[in-house]
Structures are given as C-alpha cells and as structure tokens.
Amino acid sequence: MTQAFVRAAPAPQLPPPKQADGRVAALSRNLLGSPKSLALTFGALVLVIWAVPDLLRYFIFGAVWHGDAVTCRATDGACWPFIAEKLPYFVYGSYPLDQRWRVDLVFAVGGLLIVWLLAPRAPARRLGLWLAFLVYPVLAFVLLYGWPALGLPRVASDLWGGMLVTLIVSAVGIVVSLPLGILLAFGRRFGPLAVRLTSVAFIEFMRGVPMIAVLFMANTMLPLFLPEGVEPDRLVRPLVGVALFASAYMAEVVRGGLQAIARGQNEAGQALGLRFWAIQRLVILPQVLRLTIPAITNTFIGLFKDTTLVATVGIFDFLRTVDSARLDPNWSGPTITPTAYAFAALVYFVCCFSLSRYAQGLERRLAAGYGRDRFQ
Amino acid sequence: MATLSGAFRRGNAAHSALVQIAFVLGLGFLVYEAATLALAHMREHHIPTDFGFWNERAGFDIDPHLIAYSFTSTYGRAFFVGLINTLVVSAVGVVFASLLGFAIGAARLSTNLVIAKFAGFYIEAFRNVPLLLQILFWYNGVLKALPAPRASLAFPGHIFLNDRGLFMPAPTLSPLGLSLPVFHGFNFIGGMKLSPEFVALTLSLVLYTATFIAEIVRAGIAGVPKGQGEAAAALGLNAVQARKFVIVPQALRLIVPPLTSQYLNLFKNSSLAVFIGYPDLVQVFAGTVLNQTGAAVPVITVTMAVYLFVSLLGSLAMNLFNRRIAGAVH
C-alpha cells in the first residue's frame, strides 16, 4: 500500500471568518443583512412604535379602572368598570342570583375533570373518562336544570346565558361528536354499502353547509319532525345541530387517523386470531386516538369559536351577552363598544391559544415517544 | 383494507345482506315517519310546502343588487340577488385572503426575525378569536364609528371612508373612463360605493382566513424534505431558482388540498353576513324570504342545496386527491 501524499507539517492557521457565528452575528445578518431586510425591519419597528403606545394608553394607562359610567364618558380610554359590573351577566346570563352556586359547582367539577384528563401523568385516567363522558353530563343537567324533589328548583333554559351556555354548547358538542364521529368514520370506511353510503351522505351534507344553516334547520325544522306535543327546548334544538355538525368534522379526523395506521397492525391482529371488532377496539382505535389527539383538539378549538353562532337562533351565549351589554343605555359612551369587544376577544384568545399550545405540546410529546416509523 | 371490509361478508353473505336490508328498511321507516309527521304538521298550521311563493312579489328592497331588482321583483329574483352577493363576497374574499395568506406564510419563514415574529403574532391573534366577533368588531366598533360623509377620511386616489361605506373611483364603459366619487349634498355621488356591511364582512373573512392559509403555506414549504433544497444547490441552482423549480412545486402538492378546504370554509363563513345585514343568500333567502313566506322546508332545502353543490365539487376534488395520497402510503 502506498500513499500518494502525506502532509508532513501542519498547514498555517487561517484567520477566523468574520463574525459568522454567534447570536449577535446571526441577528445582525438576519435583520440588517440586505437592503430589503433592513427596510422590512425598519418598517416593522415603525409600525410597533406607531401602534403600541396608543394601544397601551387606550387599554391600560389611559383607561378608566375605577369609577362609573360618568367617569367613563369623561375620558377616551377603555372603560373597565363596565366589564366589572357586567361580569356576572357574562358568566351566568340571567340565571337566578340565589341559584348561581349550582353553576359554580358544575364549573368546579368540570374543571377538576379537565385537569385530571389533560394532566400528563394523571392516575386512573380511564375512570376519569367514564366520569367525564357519562356521569358528569347527567350531574350537570340535574344541577343546572333542577330537580325539585332534591330541593333544586327548576331553572328554565331561557334564563341560562353567557359563558355557561358557551361551555354547555362546546361540551355537548365534544361529548356527542367524539363517539358519533368514530362511529361515522368506521361506517364510512368499513361498513357495508348501505351503511357506507349513509355515513358519506351525512358527513358530506354536514360539512358542505354553513353551521348557521344547520342551526336554522335545527331551529325551524326539528319541531316539524317530532310528534305533536313534544316541543323541544329552545336550547336543545341548537345543541342537536351543533352536535351533528361537530360529529361530521370529527368523523373526518378519525378517518384520517384510520388511514395513517399501517396495514401490518391489522395483519398482526388477525395473526393473533382476533375478530374484526376486537382488532379495531384493542389495536386500531387506541392508536388512531393517540395519532389524532392534536387534530381532535383543533376541532374542539374550532367548535368553541363556532359556538358564537348559536346567537342566530336567539341563544345568549358569551359573545351575545357581551354584544347586548354594550348597548345598555346606562353605560352608553364612546369607549364602551371597543372595551366590550376587546374583553370578549381576550377571553376567546386566552381559551383558544392555550388549548392550541396544549395540542402542540402533546404533538411533540407523542412524536418523541412514537417516532417517525409509524407510517412504515 | 379489502380484507377488513370483507369482515361483514366473509362470515355469511346472506347474513350481511340481511343486516343491510334491515338497516335500509329501518332508515327508510324513520325518514318516512318523520316526513309524514312534518307534512301533517305543516298542513295543520298552513305552512307552505312547495315553491308556490317563487313567483310572488317580494315587496322588500335589497342593497346592493348586481342584477336588476326592486321591491316589485319576485322572491325568485331575490334568491338570485342573494346568491350573487354571496358569490361576490366569497370571490373577493378568496382572492385577498390568498394574497395575504401567501405573503404572511412566506413572512413566517423569513430569516428576518422581526418579520417572522410579526407574522406569527398576527396569525395567533386573528386565528384564536371567533370570526363573528371580528365581524362585529369591524362593523360596530370601527366602520359604524367612522365620521359622517361630510368629515370623511380621505385617502390618495379619490378614496373616501365614512360611516356610509367606502367610496372609490370606478371604471365606466361608455364613454370609456373613470367615474370619481364627488361629495354632493349629504353624500357622495359617482364612483363605486362599497357598503359598510360588505367592507366589514370581506375584511373579517380575509383577515381570518389568511391566518389559516399562512399556516398551510408554511407547513407546505416546511414539509418539503431538506435534502431537496440541498440537491437543488448541488445542481447549481441559486436560491430563487431552487424555490421556483424545486421547493414550491413540491410544496404546492401539500398546500392545495387544505387550501381548497379553506376556500370552501370562507364560502360557507360568508353566511355570517346575517349578523350585520349584508344581503347574502342566507340573509335574504333563509332570512327575509323565509320569514315572509313561512315556507321553511323549501327555503332551507334550496339554501342547503346551493352550499352543498359548491362544497361537494370541492370535496370531490379533494377526495380524488386524497385517494392518490392514501394509495401512496400503503
């Protein structure tokens, strides 16, 4: 073996490249590197300097924090006392004052269940699921609607409103759409022809029309299809619409998950001698749900935002209570409307943004444990 | 998957057929019962069940109307005015949402940190607030709070904004030229007028949908394997060429299907017009016409059919595409 060339002495050291490394160099290259980049950076900064102080002044430093409608009318900042006074209305709607502890209890139990189910290492999650999907809805209904025999007077649903209704509509949408969506997805993928066609027709119909139209339909047509004397509650009608609507979207999410499960999983199940439904229940569905948790969360976020549309059929959800409170003549003033909308936007933003961050975190965690070989 | 869908058939063909027949009969029975009940109810309460109202005089006005319409026109004509308004708002929305969405998506991937953060901030802020709230904000909080025409905000190029809407120059055909909006009396005449309802609805639809389009564009470009860019560089393509010939064509494959969904979402979301009174299909037909005629079933059916028709076209294209992708996975 011969070697053509062996360096005998070390090569002379080259000078380090000019500031190619490090945070400062990267920043200055990215922000000021080219004339275009420089102009963009400069433009963005001008926008910030132009907008941010005004926004801060309007909503924080120049805003009215203590006082009443008269104080608010006298200045041109946001009017937070208005929000403070209307807050109970935004949360409970017109639910009777002395019965609001029932709503609080429903909120508290619901919050506990959510923490239980969403915390990364919670114990006995299966029990939590049963409680959340079967026991909690019944409990919440009894508490909110009342049961005179138990000493809970009836509270008709037209007194419910605000965040309470928003959460009810979202929760019903979630609780119904998950199982129904799974059923529809299975029907669409594995069912015999008649079942498959029915599933496809239902899914495509619900996804093809605006949610407002579904709500209109539930509101005007549902009573027509029911026997005489059965008058569906005015809150139940949109709930049916929302639940069916959400199910169609959930079905497509689950279908995507089913599509992503490798064929080998089915074959392995068959090799173990499992029947079709056992394979689905024990092998496929757990994987599908794990794969689609981020997509399911996104569907929930969409559903939560879409609950605002129940206002079309006269339901006072959170947004509707905010929108009607801003017209209160006692609080009339030039800054009431912007304050009300800003508050509503903040509430929706906090809910949706934290949910979406949770979904992203979950996605990362699942990807870390699950790896990229899931498509093989 | 053929082996699995055979699970029903494999055991016993006769059994499967029986199950299917029972399913169809059960479903048919339910539908028949519900329809009979509904018809009986409607007859009892004298609710119209057919399209007899179609050629009756509507007696209400719609503004804007792009085809000839007055309060002496028929309900059928009102339907088409609403439909055209829906299509106009959707088309304008789709164009501007695409432009903004692609720009923001590209900005999100910019190496310029300030620009990328800016784009990210915009996306999170507008995506996480319900569309309806945004529509109400622009309509009640901004456009209705603008000064009267006398004190309009004036922009370069003869564009004026006030509480009556947006006024801007419009091209004229005969004689060929430009018609400028001129303040006269209490309002502007000439030019083109966009109502506050139209402006608020389009603006919200664009700002909201663009956030989703931007994320789709970003995911599409990020989804192209890094090696593709490196391969392009190895072939001697510069950054612009690599983007144009290698990255974007592959990214589009990932972008187009969800983009179609977003266009359809925008089309369906335009029905939120009903909340601010822009006379779209839902507001005019499923709103005013339904209230005046009481013909709930025919009106809702036709409204649904219109949305379904457009959505199914999109869905069909998507499913064909999906079949190709799904086929490639297995």
JSON list of N, CA and C in Angstrom, two decimals, chain B residues 118-155:
[
{"chain": "B", "resi": 118, "resn": "PHE", "atom": "N", "xyz": [-43.53, 39.03, 13.66]},
{"chain": "B", "resi": 118, "resn": "PHE", "atom": "CA", "xyz": [-44.70, 39.83, 13.31]},
{"chain": "B", "resi": 118, "resn": "PHE", "atom": "C", "xyz": [-45.78, 38.95, 12.70]},
{"chain": "B", "resi": 119, "resn": "ALA", "atom": "N", "xyz": [-45.36, 38.14, 11.73]},
{"chain": "B", "resi": 119, "resn": "ALA", "atom": "CA", "xyz": [-46.31, 37.27, 11.05]},
{"chain": "B", "resi": 119, "resn": "ALA", "atom": "C", "xyz": [-46.92, 36.29, 12.06]},
{"chain": "B", "resi": 120, "resn": "GLY", "atom": "N", "xyz": [-46.07, 35.74, 12.94]},
{"chain": "B", "resi": 120, "resn": "GLY", "atom": "CA", "xyz": [-46.57, 34.81, 13.95]},
{"chain": "B", "resi": 120, "resn": "GLY", "atom": "C", "xyz": [-47.57, 35.46, 14.88]},
{"chain": "B", "resi": 121, "resn": "PHE", "atom": "N", "xyz": [-47.29, 36.68, 15.27]},
{"chain": "B", "resi": 121, "resn": "PHE", "atom": "CA", "xyz": [-48.19, 37.40, 16.16]},
{"chain": "B", "resi": 121, "resn": "PHE", "atom": "C", "xyz": [-49.55, 37.62, 15.48]},
{"chain": "B", "resi": 122, "resn": "TYR", "atom": "N", "xyz": [-49.51, 38.05, 14.24]},
{"chain": "B", "resi": 122, "resn": "TYR", "atom": "CA", "xyz": [-50.75, 38.28, 13.51]},
{"chain": "B", "resi": 122, "resn": "TYR", "atom": "C", "xyz": [-51.59, 36.99, 13.42]},
{"chain": "B", "resi": 123, "resn": "ILE", "atom": "N", "xyz": [-50.90, 35.88, 13.08]},
{"chain": "B", "resi": 123, "resn": "ILE", "atom": "CA", "xyz": [-51.61, 34.61, 12.92]},
{"chain": "B", "resi": 123, "resn": "ILE", "atom": "C", "xyz": [-52.29, 34.21, 14.23]},
{"chain": "B", "resi": 124, "resn": "GLU", "atom": "N", "xyz": [-51.53, 34.24, 15.34]},
{"chain": "B", "resi": 124, "resn": "GLU", "atom": "CA", "xyz": [-52.12, 33.80, 16.61]},
{"chain": "B", "resi": 124, "resn": "GLU", "atom": "C", "xyz": [-53.25, 34.72, 17.04]},
{"chain": "B", "resi": 125, "resn": "ALA", "atom": "N", "xyz": [-53.07, 36.02, 16.83]},
{"chain": "B", "resi": 125, "resn": "ALA", "atom": "CA", "xyz": [-54.08, 36.96, 17.30]},
{"chain": "B", "resi": 125, "resn": "ALA", "atom": "C", "xyz": [-55.40, 36.79, 16.55]},
{"chain": "B", "resi": 126, "resn": "PHE", "atom": "N", "xyz": [-55.35, 36.63, 15.24]},
{"chain": "B", "resi": 126, "resn": "PHE", "atom": "CA", "xyz": [-56.58, 36.61, 14.45]},
{"chain": "B", "resi": 126, "resn": "PHE", "atom": "C", "xyz": [-57.19, 35.23, 14.34]},
{"chain": "B", "resi": 127, "resn": "ARG", "atom": "N", "xyz": [-56.37, 34.18, 14.53]},
{"chain": "B", "resi": 127, "resn": "ARG", "atom": "CA", "xyz": [-56.89, 32.83, 14.38]},
{"chain": "B", "resi": 127, "resn": "ARG", "atom": "C", "xyz": [-57.66, 32.40, 15.62]},
{"chain": "B", "resi": 128, "resn": "ASN", "atom": "N", "xyz": [-57.29, 32.95, 16.77]},
{"chain": "B", "resi": 128, "resn": "ASN", "atom": "CA", "xyz": [-57.86, 32.49, 18.03]},
{"chain": "B", "resi": 128, "resn": "ASN", "atom": "C", "xyz": [-59.03, 33.32, 18.52]},
{"chain": "B", "resi": 129, "resn": "VAL", "atom": "N", "xyz": [-59.53, 34.19, 17.66]},
{"chain": "B", "resi": 129, "resn": "VAL", "atom": "CA", "xyz": [-60.71, 34.98, 18.03]},
{"chain": "B", "resi": 129, "resn": "VAL", "atom": "C", "xyz": [-61.82, 34.62, 17.05]},
{"chain": "B", "resi": 130, "resn": "PRO", "atom": "N", "xyz": [-63.02, 34.31, 17.56]},
{"chain": "B", "resi": 130, "resn": "PRO", "atom": "CA", "xyz": [-64.09, 33.87, 16.65]},
{"chain": "B", "resi": 130, "resn": "PRO", "atom": "C", "xyz": [-64.34, 34.87, 15.53]},
{"chain": "B", "resi": 131, "resn": "LEU", "atom": "N", "xyz": [-64.61, 34.33, 14.34]},
{"chain": "B", "resi": 131, "resn": "LEU", "atom": "CA", "xyz": [-64.86, 35.18, 13.18]},
{"chain": "B", "resi": 131, "resn": "LEU", "atom": "C", "xyz": [-66.02, 36.15, 13.44]},
{"chain": "B", "resi": 132, "resn": "LEU", "atom": "N", "xyz": [-67.05, 35.65, 14.10]},
{"chain": "B", "resi": 132, "resn": "LEU", "atom": "CA", "xyz": [-68.22, 36.50, 14.34]},
{"chain": "B", "resi": 132, "resn": "LEU", "atom": "C", "xyz": [-67.83, 37.74, 15.15]},
{"chain": "B", "resi": 133, "resn": "LEU", "atom": "N", "xyz": [-66.97, 37.53, 16.16]},
{"chain": "B", "resi": 133, "resn": "LEU", "atom": "CA", "xyz": [-66.53, 38.66, 16.98]},
{"chain": "B", "resi": 133, "resn": "LEU", "atom": "C", "xyz": [-65.77, 39.66, 16.12]},
{"chain": "B", "resi": 134, "resn": "GLN", "atom": "N", "xyz": [-64.95, 39.15, 15.20]},
{"chain": "B", "resi": 134, "resn": "GLN", "atom": "CA", "xyz": [-64.19, 40.05, 14.33]},
{"chain": "B", "resi": 134, "resn": "GLN", "atom": "C", "xyz": [-65.12, 40.83, 13.42]},
{"chain": "B", "resi": 135, "resn": "ILE", "atom": "N", "xyz": [-66.14, 40.16, 12.89]},
{"chain": "B", "resi": 135, "resn": "ILE", "atom": "CA", "xyz": [-67.09, 40.85, 12.03]},
{"chain": "B", "resi": 135, "resn": "ILE", "atom": "C", "xyz": [-67.79, 41.96, 12.81]},
{"chain": "B", "resi": 136, "resn": "LEU", "atom": "N", "xyz": [-68.26, 41.62, 14.01]},
{"chain": "B", "resi": 136, "resn": "LEU", "atom": "CA", "xyz": [-68.96, 42.61, 14.84]},
{"chain": "B", "resi": 136, "resn": "LEU", "atom": "C", "xyz": [-68.02, 43.76, 15.18]},
{"chain": "B", "resi": 137, "resn": "PHE", "atom": "N", "xyz": [-66.75, 43.43, 15.45]},
{"chain": "B", "resi": 137, "resn": "PHE", "atom": "CA", "xyz": [-65.79, 44.47, 15.81]},
{"chain": "B", "resi": 137, "resn": "PHE", "atom": "C", "xyz": [-65.61, 45.46, 14.65]},
{"chain": "B", "resi": 138, "resn": "TRP", "atom": "N", "xyz": [-65.33, 44.92, 13.46]},
{"chain": "B", "resi": 138, "resn": "TRP", "atom": "CA", "xyz": [-65.10, 45.83, 12.32]},
{"chain": "B", "resi": 138, "resn": "TRP", "atom": "C", "xyz": [-66.36, 46.61, 11.98]},
{"chain": "B", "resi": 139, "resn": "TYR", "atom": "N", "xyz": [-67.51, 45.96, 12.11]},
{"chain": "B", "resi": 139, "resn": "TYR", "atom": "CA", "xyz": [-68.75, 46.63, 11.71]},
{"chain": "B", "resi": 139, "resn": "TYR", "atom": "C", "xyz": [-69.19, 47.66, 12.76]},
{"chain": "B", "resi": 140, "resn": "ASN", "atom": "N", "xyz": [-69.42, 47.20, 14.00]},
{"chain": "B", "resi": 140, "resn": "ASN", "atom": "CA", "xyz": [-69.93, 48.10, 15.03]},
{"chain": "B", "resi": 140, "resn": "ASN", "atom": "C", "xyz": [-68.85, 48.97, 15.64]},
{"chain": "B", "resi": 141, "resn": "GLY", "atom": "N", "xyz": [-67.65, 48.38, 15.80]},
{"chain": "B", "resi": 141, "resn": "GLY", "atom": "CA", "xyz": [-66.61, 49.09, 16.52]},
{"chain": "B", "resi": 141, "resn": "GLY", "atom": "C", "xyz": [-65.82, 50.05, 15.67]},
{"chain": "B", "resi": 142, "resn": "VAL", "atom": "N", "xyz": [-65.68, 49.75, 14.36]},
{"chain": "B", "resi": 142, "resn": "VAL", "atom": "CA", "xyz": [-64.84, 50.59, 13.52]},
{"chain": "B", "resi": 142, "resn": "VAL", "atom": "C", "xyz": [-65.67, 51.34, 12.47]},
{"chain": "B", "resi": 143, "resn": "LEU", "atom": "N", "xyz": [-66.33, 50.59, 11.58]},
{"chain": "B", "resi": 143, "resn": "LEU", "atom": "CA", "xyz": [-66.95, 51.25, 10.43]},
{"chain": "B", "resi": 143, "resn": "LEU", "atom": "C", "xyz": [-68.14, 52.12, 10.84]},
{"chain": "B", "resi": 144, "resn": "LYS", "atom": "N", "xyz": [-68.96, 51.63, 11.79]},
{"chain": "B", "resi": 144, "resn": "LYS", "atom": "CA", "xyz": [-70.11, 52.44, 12.21]},
{"chain": "B", "resi": 144, "resn": "LYS", "atom": "C", "xyz": [-69.68, 53.62, 13.07]},
{"chain": "B", "resi": 145, "resn": "ALA", "atom": "N", "xyz": [-68.44, 53.56, 13.60]},
{"chain": "B", "resi": 145, "resn": "ALA", "atom": "CA", "xyz": [-67.96, 54.64, 14.45]},
{"chain": "B", "resi": 145, "resn": "ALA", "atom": "C", "xyz": [-67.22, 55.70, 13.65]},
{"chain": "B", "resi": 146, "resn": "LEU", "atom": "N", "xyz": [-67.14, 55.52, 12.32]},
{"chain": "B", "resi": 146, "resn": "LEU", "atom": "CA", "xyz": [-66.46, 56.50, 11.48]},
{"chain": "B", "resi": 146, "resn": "LEU", "atom": "C", "xyz": [-67.29, 57.77, 11.37]},
{"chain": "B", "resi": 147, "resn": "PRO", "atom": "N", "xyz": [-66.64, 58.87, 10.99]},
{"chain": "B", "resi": 147, "resn": "PRO", "atom": "CA", "xyz": [-67.41, 60.12, 10.84]},
{"chain": "B", "resi": 147, "resn": "PRO", "atom": "C", "xyz": [-68.40, 60.06, 9.67]},
{"chain": "B", "resi": 148, "resn": "ALA", "atom": "N", "xyz": [-69.34, 61.01, 9.66]},
{"chain": "B", "resi": 148, "resn": "ALA", "atom": "CA", "xyz": [-70.33, 61.11, 8.59]},
{"chain": "B", "resi": 148, "resn": "ALA", "atom": "C", "xyz": [-69.62, 61.53, 7.30]},
{"chain": "B", "resi": 149, "resn": "PRO", "atom": "N", "xyz": [-70.33, 61.39, 6.15]},
{"chain": "B", "resi": 149, "resn": "PRO", "atom": "CA", "xyz": [-69.69, 61.69, 4.85]},
{"chain": "B", "resi": 149, "resn": "PRO", "atom": "C", "xyz": [-69.02, 63.05, 4.80]},
{"chain": "B", "resi": 150, "resn": "ARG", "atom": "N", "xyz": [-69.61, 64.07, 5.47]},
{"chain": "B", "resi": 150, "resn": "ARG", "atom": "CA", "xyz": [-69.05, 65.42, 5.42]},
{"chain": "B", "resi": 150, "resn": "ARG", "atom": "C", "xyz": [-67.61, 65.44, 5.92]},
{"chain": "B", "resi": 151, "resn": "ALA", "atom": "N", "xyz": [-67.33, 64.58, 6.93]},
{"chain": "B", "resi": 151, "resn": "ALA", "atom": "CA", "xyz": [-65.98, 64.57, 7.52]},
{"chain": "B", "resi": 151, "resn": "ALA", "atom": "C", "xyz": [-65.24, 63.29, 7.18]},
{"chain": "B", "resi": 152, "resn": "SER", "atom": "N", "xyz": [-65.46, 62.78, 5.94]},
{"chain": "B", "resi": 152, "resn": "SER", "atom": "CA", "xyz": [-64.86, 61.51, 5.54]},
{"chain": "B", "resi": 152, "resn": "SER", "atom": "C", "xyz": [-63.35, 61.49, 5.72]},
{"chain": "B", "resi": 153, "resn": "LEU", "atom": "N", "xyz": [-62.83, 60.28, 5.97]},
{"chain": "B", "resi": 153, "resn": "LEU", "atom": "CA", "xyz": [-61.39, 60.11, 5.88]},
{"chain": "B", "resi": 153, "resn": "LEU", "atom": "C", "xyz": [-61.04, 60.02, 4.41]},
{"chain": "B", "resi": 154, "resn": "ALA", "atom": "N", "xyz": [-60.12, 60.86, 3.96]},
{"chain": "B", "resi": 154, "resn": "ALA", "atom": "CA", "xyz": [-59.76, 60.88, 2.54]},
{"chain": "B", "resi": 154, "resn": "ALA", "atom": "C", "xyz": [-58.41, 60.21, 2.36]},
{"chain": "B", "resi": 155, "resn": "PHE", "atom": "N", "xyz": [-58.34, 59.30, 1.37]},
{"chain": "B", "resi": 155, "resn": "PHE", "atom": "CA", "xyz": [-57.08, 58.63, 1.06]},
{"chain": "B", "resi": 155, "resn": "PHE", "atom": "C", "xyz": [-56.64, 59.04, -0.34]}
]
